Coordinates of C-alpha atoms in Angstrom, one line a residue:
M1 CA 0.0 0.0 0.0
T2 CA 1.3 3.4 -0.9
A3 CA 1.8 5.7 2.1
L4 CA 0.6 9.3 1.8
C5 CA 2.5 12.2 3.4
T6 CA 1.6 15.8 3.8
L7 CA 3.4 18.8 5.1
F8 CA 2.9 19.7 8.8
I9 CA 2.7 23.4 9.5
E10 CA 1.3 25.2 12.6
G11 CA -0.2 22.0 14.0
K12 CA -2.0 21.0 10.8
N13 CA -1.4 18.5 8.0
V14 CA -1.5 20.6 4.9
Q15 CA -0.9 20.3 1.2
T16 CA 1.5 22.5 -0.7
E17 CA 0.2 25.7 -2.1
D18 CA 0.6 24.5 -5.7
G19 CA -0.5 20.9 -5.0
R20 CA 2.8 19.4 -6.2
Q21 CA 3.8 15.9 -5.1
F22 CA 6.6 13.4 -5.6
E23 CA 7.0 9.6 -5.3
R24 CA 9.4 7.4 -3.4
R25 CA 9.8 3.9 -4.9
N26 CA 10.6 0.7 -3.1
P27 CA 14.3 -0.1 -3.8
V28 CA 13.5 -3.9 -4.0
D29 CA 10.5 -4.2 -6.3
G30 CA 10.1 -0.7 -7.7
S31 CA 6.6 -0.2 -6.5
V32 CA 5.5 3.2 -5.2
A33 CA 6.2 3.2 -1.5
S34 CA 5.0 6.7 -0.7
R35 CA 3.5 9.8 -2.4
C36 CA 4.4 13.0 -0.6
A37 CA 3.8 16.7 -0.8
S38 CA 6.6 18.6 -2.5
A39 CA 7.1 21.9 -0.7
S40 CA 7.9 25.1 -2.5
V41 CA 9.8 28.2 -1.3
S42 CA 6.5 29.7 -0.3
D43 CA 5.6 26.6 1.8
A44 CA 9.0 26.8 3.5
Q45 CA 8.4 30.4 4.4
R46 CA 5.0 29.5 5.8
A47 CA 6.6 26.9 8.1
A48 CA 9.4 29.3 9.2
D49 CA 6.8 32.0 10.0
A50 CA 4.7 29.6 12.0
A51 CA 7.7 28.4 14.0
A52 CA 8.6 32.0 14.6
R53 CA 5.2 32.8 16.0
A54 CA 5.3 29.8 18.3
F55 CA 8.8 30.5 19.6
P56 CA 8.3 33.1 22.4
A57 CA 5.7 31.0 24.3
W58 CA 7.7 27.8 23.8
R59 CA 11.0 29.5 24.9
D60 CA 9.3 30.7 28.1
S61 CA 7.6 27.3 28.9
T62 CA 8.8 25.5 32.0
P63 CA 11.3 22.6 31.9
A64 CA 8.5 20.4 33.3
V65 CA 6.2 21.2 30.4
R66 CA 8.9 20.5 27.8
R67 CA 10.1 17.3 29.7
G68 CA 6.5 15.9 29.9
L69 CA 5.9 16.4 26.1
L70 CA 9.2 14.8 25.2
L71 CA 8.5 11.8 27.4
N72 CA 5.0 11.6 25.8
A73 CA 6.6 11.7 22.4
A74 CA 8.9 8.8 23.2
E75 CA 5.9 6.7 24.1
E76 CA 4.0 7.7 21.0
L77 CA 7.0 6.8 18.9
E78 CA 7.2 3.3 20.4
K79 CA 3.4 2.8 19.8
R80 CA 4.1 3.1 16.1
T81 CA 6.9 0.6 15.9
E82 CA 5.1 -1.7 13.5
Q83 CA 4.3 1.2 11.2
F84 CA 7.9 2.4 11.2
V85 CA 9.1 -1.1 10.4
S86 CA 6.8 -1.3 7.4
L87 CA 7.6 2.2 6.1
M88 CA 11.3 1.8 6.5
A89 CA 11.2 -1.5 4.6
A90 CA 9.1 0.0 1.8
E91 CA 11.1 3.3 1.4
T92 CA 14.7 2.3 2.2
G93 CA 14.8 -1.5 2.1
A94 CA 15.6 -1.7 5.8
T95 CA 15.4 -5.0 7.8
P96 CA 13.0 -5.3 10.6
H97 CA 15.9 -5.5 13.1
W98 CA 17.4 -2.2 11.9
A99 CA 14.0 -0.5 11.8
G100 CA 13.1 -1.7 15.3
F101 CA 16.5 -0.5 16.6
N102 CA 15.8 2.9 15.0
V103 CA 12.6 3.3 17.0
H104 CA 14.3 2.1 20.2
L105 CA 17.2 4.5 20.0
A106 CA 15.0 7.4 18.8
A107 CA 12.8 7.0 21.8
E108 CA 15.9 7.0 24.0
V109 CA 17.0 10.2 22.3
L110 CA 13.7 11.8 23.2
R111 CA 14.0 10.6 26.8
E112 CA 17.5 12.0 27.1
A113 CA 16.3 15.3 25.7
A114 CA 13.6 15.3 28.3
A115 CA 16.3 14.9 31.0
L116 CA 18.2 17.8 29.6
T117 CA 15.4 20.3 30.2
T118 CA 16.7 21.0 33.7
Q119 CA 20.4 20.9 32.7
I120 CA 20.3 24.1 30.8
D121 CA 22.3 26.0 33.4
G122 CA 24.4 29.2 33.5
Q123 CA 26.9 30.8 35.8
V124 CA 27.4 33.7 38.1
I125 CA 30.6 35.5 36.9
P126 CA 32.5 37.8 39.3
S127 CA 32.4 41.4 38.1
N128 CA 34.9 44.2 38.8
V129 CA 32.0 46.7 39.0
P130 CA 30.9 47.1 42.7
G131 CA 27.4 45.9 43.3
N132 CA 27.1 44.3 39.8
L133 CA 25.6 40.8 39.6
A134 CA 26.8 39.3 36.3
M135 CA 25.4 36.1 34.9
G136 CA 25.9 34.0 31.8
I137 CA 22.6 32.3 30.9
R138 CA 21.5 30.0 28.1
Q139 CA 18.2 30.4 26.3
G140 CA 16.5 29.0 23.3
A141 CA 18.0 30.6 20.2
G142 CA 14.9 30.7 17.9
V143 CA 13.8 28.4 15.1
V144 CA 16.0 25.4 14.4
L145 CA 16.1 23.8 11.0
G146 CA 17.0 20.2 11.1
M147 CA 17.8 18.1 8.0
A148 CA 18.0 14.4 8.4
P149 CA 19.0 11.6 6.0
W150 CA 17.3 8.3 5.1
N151 CA 19.8 5.7 6.3
A152 CA 18.7 5.8 10.0
P153 CA 15.6 7.9 9.4
V154 CA 14.0 7.6 12.8
I155 CA 17.1 8.0 14.9
L156 CA 18.5 10.9 12.9
G157 CA 15.1 12.6 12.3
V158 CA 14.5 12.6 16.0
R159 CA 18.0 13.7 16.8
A160 CA 17.7 16.7 14.5
I161 CA 14.9 18.2 16.7
A162 CA 14.8 16.6 20.1
T163 CA 17.6 18.6 21.9
P164 CA 16.6 21.8 20.2
L165 CA 13.0 21.3 21.5
A166 CA 14.3 20.6 25.0
C167 CA 16.3 23.9 24.9
G168 CA 13.2 25.9 24.1
N169 CA 13.6 26.3 20.3
T170 CA 10.8 25.7 17.8
V171 CA 11.8 23.4 14.9
I172 CA 11.4 22.6 11.3
L173 CA 12.3 19.1 10.2
K174 CA 13.1 18.7 6.5
G175 CA 12.7 15.0 5.7
S176 CA 14.8 13.1 3.2
E177 CA 13.2 12.5 -0.2
L178 CA 14.1 8.9 0.2
S179 CA 12.2 8.4 3.5
P180 CA 9.5 11.1 3.6
A181 CA 6.7 9.0 5.0
T182 CA 8.9 7.4 7.6
Q183 CA 10.0 10.7 9.0
G184 CA 6.5 12.1 8.6
L185 CA 5.4 9.4 11.1
I186 CA 7.8 10.9 13.6
I187 CA 5.9 14.2 13.3
Q188 CA 2.6 12.3 13.8
A189 CA 4.0 10.9 17.1
L190 CA 5.1 14.4 18.3
D191 CA 1.7 15.8 17.4
S192 CA -0.1 13.1 19.3
A193 CA 2.2 13.9 22.3
G194 CA 0.6 17.3 22.5
F195 CA 3.2 19.8 21.3
P196 CA 1.6 23.3 20.8
A197 CA 0.8 24.4 17.2
G198 CA 3.8 25.7 15.4
V199 CA 6.4 24.3 17.8
V200 CA 7.1 21.3 15.4
N201 CA 6.8 21.6 11.7
Y202 CA 7.7 19.2 8.8
L203 CA 8.6 19.7 5.2
T204 CA 9.3 17.3 2.4
C205 CA 10.2 18.2 -1.2
D206 CA 11.3 16.7 -4.5
V207 CA 15.1 16.5 -4.9
A208 CA 15.0 19.0 -7.7
D209 CA 13.4 21.6 -5.5
T210 CA 15.6 21.0 -2.4
P211 CA 18.3 23.6 -3.1
Q212 CA 15.9 26.5 -3.4
V213 CA 13.8 25.4 -0.5
V214 CA 16.8 24.9 1.8
E215 CA 18.3 28.2 0.7
A216 CA 15.1 30.0 1.5
L217 CA 14.9 28.4 4.9
I218 CA 18.4 29.2 5.9
A219 CA 18.0 32.8 4.7
H220 CA 14.8 33.3 6.7
P221 CA 15.5 35.7 9.6
A222 CA 13.7 33.5 12.1
I223 CA 16.0 30.5 11.5
R224 CA 18.8 30.9 14.1
R225 CA 20.4 27.4 14.1
V226 CA 20.8 24.7 11.5
N227 CA 21.8 21.1 11.6
F228 CA 22.5 18.7 8.8
T229 CA 23.4 15.1 8.6
G230 CA 24.3 13.7 5.2
S231 CA 27.0 13.7 2.6
T232 CA 30.1 15.8 2.7
G233 CA 29.4 17.3 -0.7
V234 CA 26.0 18.6 0.3
G235 CA 27.4 19.5 3.8
R236 CA 29.8 21.9 2.1
I237 CA 27.0 23.6 0.3
I238 CA 25.0 23.9 3.6
A239 CA 28.0 25.3 5.4
E240 CA 28.6 27.9 2.6
T241 CA 25.0 28.9 2.7
C242 CA 25.0 29.2 6.5
G243 CA 28.2 31.2 6.3
R244 CA 26.6 33.8 3.9
H245 CA 23.7 34.2 6.3
L246 CA 25.7 34.0 9.5
K247 CA 23.8 31.0 10.8
P248 CA 25.6 28.6 13.2
V249 CA 25.4 25.0 11.9
V250 CA 26.1 21.5 13.2
L251 CA 27.3 19.2 10.4
E252 CA 27.6 15.4 10.7
L253 CA 28.9 14.3 7.3
G254 CA 30.6 11.4 5.5
G255 CA 33.1 8.9 7.0
K256 CA 35.7 6.4 6.1
A257 CA 36.0 4.8 9.6
P258 CA 39.2 2.8 10.2
L259 CA 39.2 -0.2 12.5
L260 CA 42.8 -0.9 13.7
V261 CA 43.7 -4.5 14.6
L262 CA 47.0 -4.4 16.6
D263 CA 49.4 -7.3 16.7
D264 CA 48.2 -8.3 20.2
A265 CA 44.5 -8.1 19.5
D266 CA 42.1 -11.0 20.2
P267 CA 41.5 -12.0 16.6
Q268 CA 38.1 -13.4 17.3
Q269 CA 36.8 -10.3 19.0
A270 CA 38.3 -8.1 16.4
A271 CA 36.7 -10.1 13.6
A272 CA 33.3 -9.9 15.4
G273 CA 33.6 -6.1 15.7
A274 CA 34.7 -5.7 12.1
T275 CA 31.8 -7.8 10.8
F276 CA 29.2 -5.9 12.8
G277 CA 30.8 -2.5 12.1
A278 CA 31.2 -3.1 8.4
F279 CA 27.9 -4.7 7.5
A280 CA 25.2 -3.5 9.9
N281 CA 22.4 -2.0 7.7
A282 CA 24.4 -3.1 4.7
G283 CA 27.2 -0.7 5.5
Q284 CA 24.9 2.3 5.1
I285 CA 25.8 4.0 8.4
C286 CA 28.0 7.1 8.8
M287 CA 30.1 5.2 11.4
S288 CA 30.4 2.0 9.3
T289 CA 33.8 0.4 9.3
E290 CA 35.1 1.3 5.8
R291 CA 38.8 0.4 6.3
I292 CA 40.0 -2.7 8.2
L293 CA 43.6 -2.0 9.0
V294 CA 45.4 -5.0 10.4
D295 CA 49.0 -5.6 11.6
S296 CA 50.6 -7.9 9.0
S297 CA 51.9 -10.2 11.8
I298 CA 48.4 -11.4 12.6
A299 CA 46.7 -10.6 9.4
D300 CA 46.3 -14.1 8.0
D301 CA 44.7 -15.5 11.2
F302 CA 42.5 -12.4 11.6
V303 CA 41.4 -12.4 7.9
D304 CA 40.5 -16.1 8.0
R305 CA 38.3 -15.5 11.0
L306 CA 36.7 -12.4 9.5
V307 CA 36.0 -14.1 6.1
S308 CA 34.4 -17.1 7.9
R309 CA 32.1 -14.8 9.9
V310 CA 31.1 -12.7 6.9
K311 CA 30.4 -15.7 4.7
S312 CA 28.0 -17.0 7.4
L313 CA 26.0 -13.8 7.5
P314 CA 22.4 -14.5 6.4
A315 CA 21.3 -12.3 3.5
A316 CA 18.4 -11.1 5.7
V317 CA 20.8 -9.4 8.1
L318 CA 22.0 -7.0 5.4
G319 CA 18.7 -6.3 3.7
S320 CA 18.6 -4.1 0.6
V321 CA 20.6 -1.0 -0.1
V322 CA 18.7 2.1 -0.8
D323 CA 19.0 2.4 -4.6
Q324 CA 20.7 1.3 -7.7
R325 CA 23.2 4.1 -7.5
T326 CA 24.6 2.4 -4.4
V327 CA 25.0 -0.8 -6.4
E328 CA 26.7 1.0 -9.2
R329 CA 29.1 2.7 -6.8
G330 CA 30.0 -0.5 -5.1
N331 CA 30.5 -2.4 -8.3
A332 CA 32.8 0.3 -9.6
L333 CA 34.9 0.2 -6.4
I334 CA 35.2 -3.6 -6.7
A335 CA 36.1 -3.5 -10.4
D336 CA 38.7 -0.8 -9.8
A337 CA 40.4 -2.6 -6.9
L338 CA 40.5 -6.0 -8.7
S339 CA 41.9 -4.4 -11.8
K340 CA 44.8 -3.0 -9.7
G341 CA 45.8 -6.2 -8.0
A342 CA 43.4 -6.6 -5.0
T343 CA 42.0 -9.9 -4.0
L344 CA 38.3 -10.6 -3.6
L345 CA 37.8 -12.7 -0.5
T346 CA 34.0 -12.9 -0.4
G347 CA 31.0 -11.3 -2.1
G348 CA 31.5 -9.5 -5.4
L349 CA 29.6 -7.6 -8.1
A350 CA 25.9 -7.2 -7.4
E351 CA 23.0 -7.3 -9.9
N352 CA 20.4 -5.7 -7.7
T353 CA 19.9 -3.8 -4.5
C354 CA 20.4 -7.0 -2.4
M355 CA 24.2 -6.7 -2.5
P356 CA 26.4 -9.4 -1.0
A357 CA 28.8 -8.6 1.9
T358 CA 32.1 -8.0 0.1
L359 CA 35.7 -8.0 1.5
I360 CA 38.6 -6.9 -0.7
D361 CA 42.2 -7.7 0.6
G362 CA 45.4 -6.2 -0.5
V363 CA 44.0 -2.7 -1.0
T364 CA 46.6 0.0 -1.8
C365 CA 46.5 3.7 -2.2
E366 CA 46.2 3.6 -6.0
M367 CA 42.7 2.0 -5.6
R368 CA 39.6 4.2 -5.3
I369 CA 38.3 2.2 -2.3
W370 CA 41.4 3.3 -0.3
S371 CA 39.9 6.8 0.0
E372 CA 36.3 6.8 -1.3
E373 CA 33.4 6.1 1.0
S374 CA 31.5 3.0 -0.2
F375 CA 28.4 3.6 2.0
G376 CA 27.5 0.0 1.2
P377 CA 28.6 -3.5 1.9
V378 CA 31.9 -3.3 0.1
K379 CA 34.9 -3.1 2.5
A380 CA 38.7 -2.8 2.2
I381 CA 41.3 -4.8 4.1
I382 CA 44.7 -3.0 4.4
R383 CA 47.8 -4.7 5.9
A384 CA 50.6 -2.8 7.5
K385 CA 53.4 -3.4 10.0
G386 CA 53.4 -1.7 13.4
D387 CA 51.2 0.8 15.2
D388 CA 52.7 3.9 13.6
A389 CA 52.1 2.6 10.1
L390 CA 48.4 1.7 11.0
L391 CA 47.9 5.1 12.5
S392 CA 49.4 6.9 9.5
I393 CA 47.1 5.1 7.1
A394 CA 44.1 5.8 9.4
N395 CA 44.9 9.5 9.6
E396 CA 45.6 9.9 5.9
S397 CA 41.8 10.0 5.2
E398 CA 40.1 13.3 4.7
Y399 CA 37.3 12.0 6.9
G400 CA 37.3 11.9 10.7
L401 CA 34.1 10.6 12.3
S402 CA 34.4 7.2 14.0
S403 CA 37.2 4.7 14.5
A404 CA 38.1 1.6 16.5
I405 CA 41.2 -0.1 18.0
Y406 CA 41.5 -3.7 19.0
S407 CA 44.3 -4.6 21.4
Q408 CA 44.7 -6.5 24.7
D409 CA 47.0 -3.8 26.0
T410 CA 44.5 -1.1 26.9
A411 CA 47.1 1.5 27.8
R412 CA 48.7 1.1 24.4
A413 CA 45.4 1.4 22.7
W414 CA 44.4 4.4 24.7
N415 CA 47.6 6.2 23.8
L416 CA 47.1 5.4 20.1
A417 CA 43.5 6.6 20.4
Q418 CA 44.7 10.0 21.5
R419 CA 46.5 10.3 18.1
L420 CA 43.7 9.3 15.9
Q421 CA 42.1 12.2 13.9
T422 CA 38.5 11.3 14.6
G423 CA 35.7 12.7 16.7
I424 CA 34.9 9.2 18.1
C425 CA 37.1 6.2 19.0
H426 CA 36.1 2.9 20.5
I427 CA 38.7 0.6 22.0
N428 CA 37.8 -3.1 21.7
G429 CA 34.4 -2.2 20.3
P430 CA 33.0 -1.6 16.8
T431 CA 33.0 1.7 15.0
V432 CA 29.2 1.6 15.0
H433 CA 28.1 2.7 18.4
D434 CA 25.7 5.4 19.4
E435 CA 24.1 6.5 22.6
A436 CA 21.8 9.4 23.1
Q437 CA 23.8 11.1 25.9
M438 CA 27.2 11.0 24.2
P439 CA 28.8 13.9 22.2
F440 CA 28.5 12.7 18.7
G441 CA 30.3 14.3 15.8
G442 CA 33.5 14.3 13.7
C443 CA 36.3 16.5 12.4
K444 CA 38.0 17.2 9.1
S445 CA 35.6 16.5 6.2
S446 CA 33.2 14.7 8.6
G447 CA 31.9 18.0 9.8
Y448 CA 31.9 20.0 13.0
G449 CA 29.7 20.5 16.1
R450 CA 28.2 17.8 18.3
F451 CA 24.8 16.2 18.8
G452 CA 24.0 14.4 22.1
G453 CA 23.8 15.2 25.8
R454 CA 25.1 18.4 27.2
A455 CA 27.1 19.1 24.0
G456 CA 23.8 19.6 22.3
I457 CA 22.8 22.2 24.8
H458 CA 25.9 24.2 23.7
E459 CA 24.9 23.9 20.1
F460 CA 21.2 24.9 20.3
T461 CA 21.1 27.7 22.9
E462 CA 22.2 31.3 22.9
L463 CA 24.7 32.1 25.7
R464 CA 23.8 35.6 27.0
W465 CA 25.5 38.0 29.4
I466 CA 23.0 39.7 31.7
T467 CA 23.8 42.0 34.6
L468 CA 21.9 43.4 37.5
Q469 CA 23.3 46.6 39.2
T470 CA 22.3 46.2 42.9
T471 CA 23.8 49.5 44.1
P472 CA 24.3 52.9 42.5
R473 CA 27.1 52.8 40.0
Q474 CA 29.7 55.5 39.7
L475 CA 30.0 56.5 36.1
P476 CA 32.8 58.7 34.5
F477 CA 30.3 61.3 33.3

C-alpha cells in the first residue's frame, strides 16, 4: 500500500500551495512506497513564519512542560513501531531489526532530551564593578532547521529536533526525499504527544526543489540554528549557505571509519567487531567500518576468521541497499580494486539492491576504495606493520568521524586513540556505536559541532550575558 505524506505546519497536516507531489519507490521491487507533498519556497516560508510565531511562548515554557511532552513523544513513537518497520522496509529496504532499533534509540534520544530540560544552566561571573551581579545564561535561540537523511531515518530525524526542543527552540524538520513518510510518522507521534501548534513543523520536497527550499529556509530571519546530517558534498553547500547568512550550523557528514587491529588483538573479538561495524544496515551508516587496518603479523589469522564470519551472515541481516546508484558505486569500487591487484575474499559484483557482503584484501592507495566512502557492503582490508604505520594510514583519510582499535594492551590502545584524527574512537568495540547522551560528531571532512547530551545544549542555545546593578554605580560622566 502506498503511504501518503503531507506537510505539517502550525499544528495541521497541509498540502502544498501549488499541489505538487513526488513519489518514493521501493528499492527492492520498484513499487510506489510513498507519495508526498513537495514543498515550494512559499511553503517553506510559511513553516518558518509559523515556527517564529510559536517561539516566544515555547521558549518561556517551564522545563517540566517540555520534559513531559518529550516523554510523551517517546511513548507515542514506540506505539508506532510496526508502522515504522513497514515504512522503512518500503522506502529504504531496511530490515525489521534495523527499523526496530531505529525506533528504540530514537525513543531514548527523546527521553535523554527530556532529561536535559533541567540541565540548561548558566553561571554567576564575578564582576569588577561594585554591586554588579553578572550572569551567563542560556536560552533557546529561535527556530532550528534540522535536515535528516534516510539511512537511519527515525534516529536521525528525532536527533535533529529533540535537543533543540528541550532547549526551548521551535523546529522545522526537513525530511529526506528517500524516506519522507517514515520521517512524517515521527511528526505524527510528536503531534499526538501534545506539542503546541507551530512548535514542530515538517517539510518534504522533491530533490529537484531542495536547493531553493533549503536556501530560503536558511535565509529566513527566524532561523537561528541549522543542523544537517548527510554527505560531505552537500554539507559543504549547507556550510557555505549558512556562512553567507551568518547562521551557526552543526554538520555530521561522511566517514571512512578505520578499524585498527594491533598485533596483540584478540582476533576473534576483532573479527566480530569488524563484521558488525562493516555490515550493519548493509554498510549504510555514517560510522560504518570502511577500512579494516590489520597488523601484518596477525593478518592471515584475523582475515581467515573475518571471512568465515562474513560468509556465514544471512542475507536477511544485510537487507537491501537504498537504490541502484549504491549498487553501481559498489560495483565500480570492486572492479577498480581488482583491476589494480586486490583480491576478492567474499561477495563480489551485485546485480540488484540486495548486495552481498564483500571483502577486498590487499587494498593499496592507488585504488579508489582506499579513500572513497563506499556507503554500502563493500569493505577494504589494508595490511601494515606496526602501530605507527596503521595510525598513519588511518589519519591519511580526509574524513574523521568514527574509529576503533582492538588490542589486549589497553594503555597502548588508549595512547594510540589520542593520536587518531576522529571525533569518536572505541577501544575493543566496533566503529558503529551510538548512545543518546554521548557527544557525537566528527572532524575534518566529517563535519563539526556535536549532537547528544550536554554538548547539544551548547549547540542549540544562545549564551547571553545579563547584569543586575544592585547598588548605584559611579560612572565617569
